[in-house]
Amino acid sequence: MLTDEMELVSVDDHLIEHSMVWQDRLPSKYLELGPRIVETTERTTNFMGGSAEAGSEVWQYEGRIYHQIGLGATAGRPTEEINTDPVRFDQMRPGFYNSKARLEDMDLDGVKVQLCFPSFARFAGQTFLDGQDKKLSLLCVQAYNDFVLEEWCAAGPDRFIPMIILPLWDPGLAAMEMRRSYDKGARAVAFVENPAPLGLPSFHTDHWDPVFNVAEETGLVMCTHFGTSSKPPITAEDAPIAVRIALYGCNLMYATVDLLYSQVLHKHPQLKFALSEGGIGWIPYIVENADYIWERHWYHSKLNRDIRPSELFRKHFWGCFIEDEHGLAARHEIGVDRIMWEGDYPHSDGPWPNARQHVADMMKDVPDEEVQQIVEGNARKLFSFPRTA
Amino acid sequence: MLTDEMELVSVDDHLIEHSMVWQDRLPSKYLELGPRIVETTERTTNFMGGSAEAGSEVWQYEGRIYHQIGLGATAGRPTEEINTDPVRFDQMRPGFYNSKARLEDMDLDGVKVQLCFPSFARFAGQTFLDGQDKKLSLLCVQAYNDFVLEEWCAAGPDRFIPMIILPLWDPGLAAMEMRRSYDKGARAVAFVENPAPLGLPSFHTDHWDPVFNVAEETGLVMCTHFGTSSKPPITAEDAPIAVRIALYGCNLMYATVDLLYSQVLHKHPQLKFALSEGGIGWIPYIVENADYIWERHWYHSKLNRDIRPSELFRKHFWGCFIEDEHGLAARHEIGVDRIMWEGDYPHSDGPWPNARQHVADMMKDVPDEEVQQIVEGNARKLFSFPRTA
């Protein structure tokens, strides 16, 4: 069971970039084109189906409009008030976008450490792939990373695991940005679950080797949040949004098999992937099936024959869950040392402000030493983020 | 454990249509345009990536060429000979396309009953959606069904569960074809996992009500084989074929959540879906997660609030597996009465000719009465296919 000495380390949360993240950091000639908050003058719609009334606060970047989606800013709101409409900063709790206030919300929640993905920048920084001016895109990526490393995490160096984004359009630049950020304290990279749907070379090329080489050298963990291929699991255009929300975990199944059957893990034996927000209950099925299909189809599919996919998985992957009764029951099949917990603050699927009670309830029949691994130890080890004295 | 009295009822196998299925049945004016086997005169490629040498046997239908994919005709072949190239009839075991010979192969395998999906027609008859002349398409669907009901199953009325295909482009015609075939002995319908990718109205419309109404009235089971949306789970164009093969189960996860969050099961309380070839180990995760997301997103997604998705699943869905250690261990979470076994003959992922030993090994720690349900009882009950005296 969960004991008082255990500190909750959540490995999937979200920060909402405040309005000055880029305006504070971009060179003056880019302030107009770079990301800034504007009020809309007419109704607009976004890719999640939400619509914005005139007068909404939205991001403007190179003239394009990006909504702040309501599903990303819901902690503490009742189910009936959760929707995909955009939200204004004055409708949000300060903890959504201010890291000092975030610390207070974490204290309320009983959470010691968070690992925060971006929001406007998208979970792996895909927004800056949209940029027409790639010089500006690179400055935007660096500005975000400097914001995370120097501002967001500085409010609590023992409370936030520093995670950066990459200039996804150029693996050489990405490798340089990883080194630059690692030297400033980065421990994790928000990386894409699958580059191919983004129009980038797939994991079945050597395109990403510069990125993976630096990840191996530095120990930076590649955190692939579901949805970072920018390809949602849509069954039908007229299906309720909840269908894709419930199926997003399939994106991580795709990522897992795609990587297991690629050469990536054979070429980069030190690489570490953390699969974010997809739960863990699917892992035994996918990994067992990956072995089964590998045994039958390795020849015509030209798969590596030396290492079983299940062995690769146990070496290279970590999963996490908010609530996953089946996954927790199957923890010994998955590997207790591969499982972490997440609070998903301030999204609609997290337990805030009751994380500690929520975790205690889930874990009441799990032996203490396994709870310690899942809620704290595995994450601290994976991200090289030990307790401070 | 598996005992000698238990008969194996496999709920997912495949028949390969012999060259005369349509030529024997179509009106003479359609013999030229209708499906027939021809030899190619130049190299061609197909959607699975296989290529056909000149001189290969392929289907021609309204001038279009369809390969006979090698993965569909592999029983008994070693891994090194399994590939996506097309096969000629003289390279196949007669049991692939001849139901009298099939019975001998089933006897070798220790399998009493099979439920066979089509091959050239595709697993839910999607091939006839391609037809320009929909009068011909309907005749082709009816010819296939007559072939199944009058020829294929006639070789062993107690050995084959009769399963038909539908004219998917017209639910009214489909309903009529279901009634016509039911009167001739049909017990199951090979239906699509998701109509939307086929360009047809989704499950979130009332378009399919005529089909579902007849299914409820007759008890015909809707068997949705993975892949029947004709949308394979492709991660990247250059990914090995094995990636999509290992991920096809995700298509059934899509189908499950799409149906659970639709109005279909609320409007049609007697409807029965058998999910084919996707395994069962994913079911606890997907169903638990469907409940979790439903609780948080029912309001903005306008989902039915009366019946929990997990309750709907337990009432309307059946799953099956070839080999699924994790799923079998989780059988009480899934529901032992919801699980069936499949042999997948003559595809590359089945155990032929060792099915009985294969099943015995998998089931050695499962209580006899549960084995009986899984390998025989559940299928006989679901498909109204009792033992004969």
mmCIF file of C-alpha atoms in Angstrom, chain A residues 71 79-80 82-84 194 196-197 202 204-205 231 233-236 238-243 245-247 249-251 253-254 257-258 261 278-282 284-286 288-290 292-293 295-301 303 322-327 330 333 348-350, chain B residues 71 79-80 82-84 194 196-197 202 204-205 231 233-236 238-243 245-247 249-251 253-254 257-258 261 278-282 284-286 288-290 292-293 295-301 303 322-327 330 333 348-350:
data_model
loop_
_atom_site.group_PDB
_atom_site.id
_atom_site.type_symbol
_atom_site.label_atom_id
_atom_site.label_comp_id
_atom_site.label_asym_id
_atom_site.label_seq_id
_atom_site.Cartn_x
_atom_site.Cartn_y
_atom_site.Cartn_z
ATOM 1 C CA LEU A 71 -9.979 19.559 -22.559
ATOM 2 C CA THR A 79 -17.970 16.512 -16.053
ATOM 3 C CA GLU A 80 -20.791 18.694 -17.309
ATOM 4 C CA ILE A 82 -15.732 19.631 -19.743
ATOM 5 C CA ASN A 83 -15.720 20.316 -23.484
ATOM 6 C CA THR A 84 -13.509 21.154 -26.435
ATOM 7 C CA ASN A 194 5.589 8.176 -35.098
ATOM 8 C CA ALA A 196 5.701 9.355 -40.669
ATOM 9 C CA PRO A 197 2.202 10.906 -40.386
ATOM 10 C CA SER A 202 9.858 6.980 -40.486
ATOM 11 C CA HIS A 204 12.570 2.548 -40.669
ATOM 12 C CA THR A 205 15.251 4.915 -41.972
ATOM 13 C CA LYS A 231 -2.817 11.425 -36.266
ATOM 14 C CA PRO A 233 -7.456 7.414 -33.877
ATOM 15 C CA ILE A 234 -10.581 8.541 -35.682
ATOM 16 C CA THR A 235 -13.111 5.837 -36.579
ATOM 17 C CA ALA A 236 -15.484 8.155 -38.433
ATOM 18 C CA ASP A 238 -19.213 11.826 -37.171
ATOM 19 C CA ALA A 239 -18.127 9.631 -34.255
ATOM 20 C CA PRO A 240 -18.279 11.284 -30.811
ATOM 21 C CA ILE A 241 -14.980 12.834 -29.704
ATOM 22 C CA ALA A 242 -14.947 10.338 -26.816
ATOM 23 C CA VAL A 243 -14.242 7.516 -29.303
ATOM 24 C CA ILE A 245 -10.102 9.843 -26.617
ATOM 25 C CA ALA A 246 -10.728 6.236 -25.558
ATOM 26 C CA LEU A 247 -8.624 4.881 -28.424
ATOM 27 C CA GLY A 249 -3.749 4.274 -26.345
ATOM 28 C CA CYS A 250 -3.741 2.434 -29.696
ATOM 29 C CA ASN A 251 -1.317 5.080 -30.971
ATOM 30 C CA MET A 253 0.588 0.249 -29.513
ATOM 31 C CA TYR A 254 1.425 1.388 -33.043
ATOM 32 C CA VAL A 257 5.354 -2.407 -32.626
ATOM 33 C CA ASP A 258 6.760 0.067 -35.142
ATOM 34 C CA TYR A 261 10.183 -4.255 -35.659
ATOM 35 C CA GLY A 278 -1.715 5.242 -22.862
ATOM 36 C CA GLY A 279 -2.130 3.110 -19.754
ATOM 37 C CA ILE A 280 -0.374 -0.245 -19.348
ATOM 38 C CA GLY A 281 -3.117 -2.887 -19.538
ATOM 39 C CA TRP A 282 -2.506 -3.441 -23.252
ATOM 40 C CA PRO A 284 1.035 -7.956 -22.229
ATOM 41 C CA TYR A 285 -1.212 -8.498 -25.275
ATOM 42 C CA ILE A 286 0.807 -6.344 -27.666
ATOM 43 C CA GLU A 288 3.036 -11.344 -26.660
ATOM 44 C CA ASN A 289 1.486 -10.801 -30.074
ATOM 45 C CA ALA A 290 4.630 -9.027 -31.308
ATOM 46 C CA TYR A 292 3.983 -14.412 -32.108
ATOM 47 C CA ILE A 293 3.902 -12.491 -35.384
ATOM 48 C CA GLU A 295 8.141 -15.818 -35.183
ATOM 49 C CA ARG A 296 5.924 -16.325 -38.235
ATOM 50 C CA HIS A 297 6.774 -13.332 -40.384
ATOM 51 C CA TRP A 298 10.390 -12.379 -39.649
ATOM 52 C CA TYR A 299 11.596 -13.928 -42.865
ATOM 53 C CA HIS A 300 9.472 -12.197 -45.508
ATOM 54 C CA SER A 301 9.390 -8.984 -43.438
ATOM 55 C CA LEU A 303 13.023 -8.439 -39.257
ATOM 56 C CA ILE A 322 -3.580 7.140 -14.323
ATOM 57 C CA GLU A 323 -5.921 4.320 -13.367
ATOM 58 C CA ASP A 324 -5.596 0.848 -14.860
ATOM 59 C CA GLU A 325 -6.951 -1.966 -12.732
ATOM 60 C CA HIS A 326 -6.210 -4.629 -15.310
ATOM 61 C CA GLY A 327 -2.709 -3.327 -15.969
ATOM 62 C CA ALA A 330 -0.832 -7.769 -14.752
ATOM 63 C CA GLU A 333 3.759 -9.845 -16.654
ATOM 64 C CA SER A 348 -9.800 16.065 -17.748
ATOM 65 C CA ASP A 349 -8.734 12.480 -17.083
ATOM 66 C CA GLY A 350 -6.649 13.060 -13.943
ATOM 67 C CA LEU B 71 -0.301 -15.075 -46.792
ATOM 68 C CA THR B 79 8.277 -19.629 -42.188
ATOM 69 C CA GLU B 80 10.899 -19.110 -44.884
ATOM 70 C CA ILE B 82 5.651 -17.444 -46.262
ATOM 71 C CA ASN B 83 5.331 -14.208 -48.220
ATOM 72 C CA THR B 84 2.885 -11.867 -49.917
ATOM 73 C CA ASN B 194 -16.137 -0.077 -39.588
ATOM 74 C CA ALA B 196 -16.721 4.682 -42.669
ATOM 75 C CA PRO B 197 -13.297 4.038 -44.261
ATOM 76 C CA SER B 202 -20.732 5.166 -40.103
ATOM 77 C CA HIS B 204 -23.219 6.799 -35.837
ATOM 78 C CA THR B 205 -26.103 7.020 -38.326
ATOM 79 C CA LYS B 231 -8.015 0.269 -43.647
ATOM 80 C CA PRO B 233 -3.025 -0.275 -39.377
ATOM 81 C CA ILE B 234 -0.100 1.181 -41.301
ATOM 82 C CA THR B 235 2.495 3.101 -39.297
ATOM 83 C CA ALA B 236 4.601 4.098 -42.302
ATOM 84 C CA ASP B 238 8.213 1.775 -45.542
ATOM 85 C CA ALA B 239 7.449 -0.197 -42.380
ATOM 86 C CA PRO B 240 7.784 -4.002 -42.685
ATOM 87 C CA ILE B 241 4.494 -5.744 -43.480
ATOM 88 C CA ALA B 242 4.795 -7.533 -40.118
ATOM 89 C CA VAL B 243 4.057 -4.228 -38.338
ATOM 90 C CA ILE B 245 0.004 -7.772 -39.240
ATOM 91 C CA ALA B 246 0.894 -7.432 -35.547
ATOM 92 C CA LEU B 247 -1.339 -4.364 -35.167
ATOM 93 C CA GLY B 249 -6.024 -6.329 -33.500
ATOM 94 C CA CYS B 250 -6.181 -2.549 -32.993
ATOM 95 C CA ASN B 251 -8.811 -2.443 -35.732
ATOM 96 C CA MET B 253 -10.368 -2.149 -30.572
ATOM 97 C CA TYR B 254 -11.517 0.686 -32.845
ATOM 98 C CA VAL B 257 -15.209 1.469 -28.865
ATOM 99 C CA ASP B 258 -16.921 2.856 -31.970
ATOM 100 C CA TYR B 261 -20.152 4.717 -27.883
ATOM 101 C CA GLY B 278 -7.826 -10.030 -33.007
ATOM 102 C CA GLY B 279 -7.122 -12.128 -29.927
ATOM 103 C CA ILE B 280 -8.652 -11.380 -26.538
ATOM 104 C CA GLY B 281 -5.820 -10.117 -24.345
ATOM 105 C CA TRP B 282 -6.665 -6.489 -25.119
ATOM 106 C CA PRO B 284 -9.871 -5.976 -20.291
ATOM 107 C CA TYR B 285 -7.829 -2.843 -21.036
ATOM 108 C CA ILE B 286 -10.117 -1.490 -23.755
ATOM 109 C CA GLU B 288 -12.031 -0.727 -18.573
ATOM 110 C CA ASN B 289 -10.754 2.318 -20.425
ATOM 111 C CA ALA B 290 -14.062 2.679 -22.289
ATOM 112 C CA TYR B 292 -13.213 5.404 -17.608
ATOM 113 C CA ILE B 293 -13.456 7.770 -20.577
ATOM 114 C CA GLU B 295 -17.520 8.579 -17.087
ATOM 115 C CA ARG B 296 -15.505 11.704 -17.854
ATOM 116 C CA HIS B 297 -16.646 12.585 -21.374
ATOM 117 C CA TRP B 298 -20.253 11.375 -21.721
ATOM 118 C CA TYR B 299 -21.602 14.867 -21.343
ATOM 119 C CA HIS B 300 -19.760 16.811 -24.073
ATOM 120 C CA SER B 301 -19.707 13.725 -26.324
ATOM 121 C CA LEU B 303 -23.034 9.454 -25.078
ATOM 122 C CA ILE B 322 -5.444 -18.588 -31.834
ATOM 123 C CA GLU B 323 -2.903 -18.340 -29.022
ATOM 124 C CA ASP B 324 -3.168 -15.701 -26.314
ATOM 125 C CA GLU B 325 -1.540 -16.598 -23.028
ATOM 126 C CA HIS B 326 -2.334 -13.264 -21.424
ATOM 127 C CA GLY B 327 -5.932 -13.303 -22.629
ATOM 128 C CA ALA B 330 -7.489 -12.913 -17.922
ATOM 129 C CA GLU B 333 -12.121 -10.618 -16.342
ATOM 130 C CA SER B 348 0.071 -18.296 -41.822
ATOM 131 C CA ASP B 349 -0.795 -17.675 -38.175
ATOM 132 C CA GLY B 350 -2.671 -20.911 -37.433
#
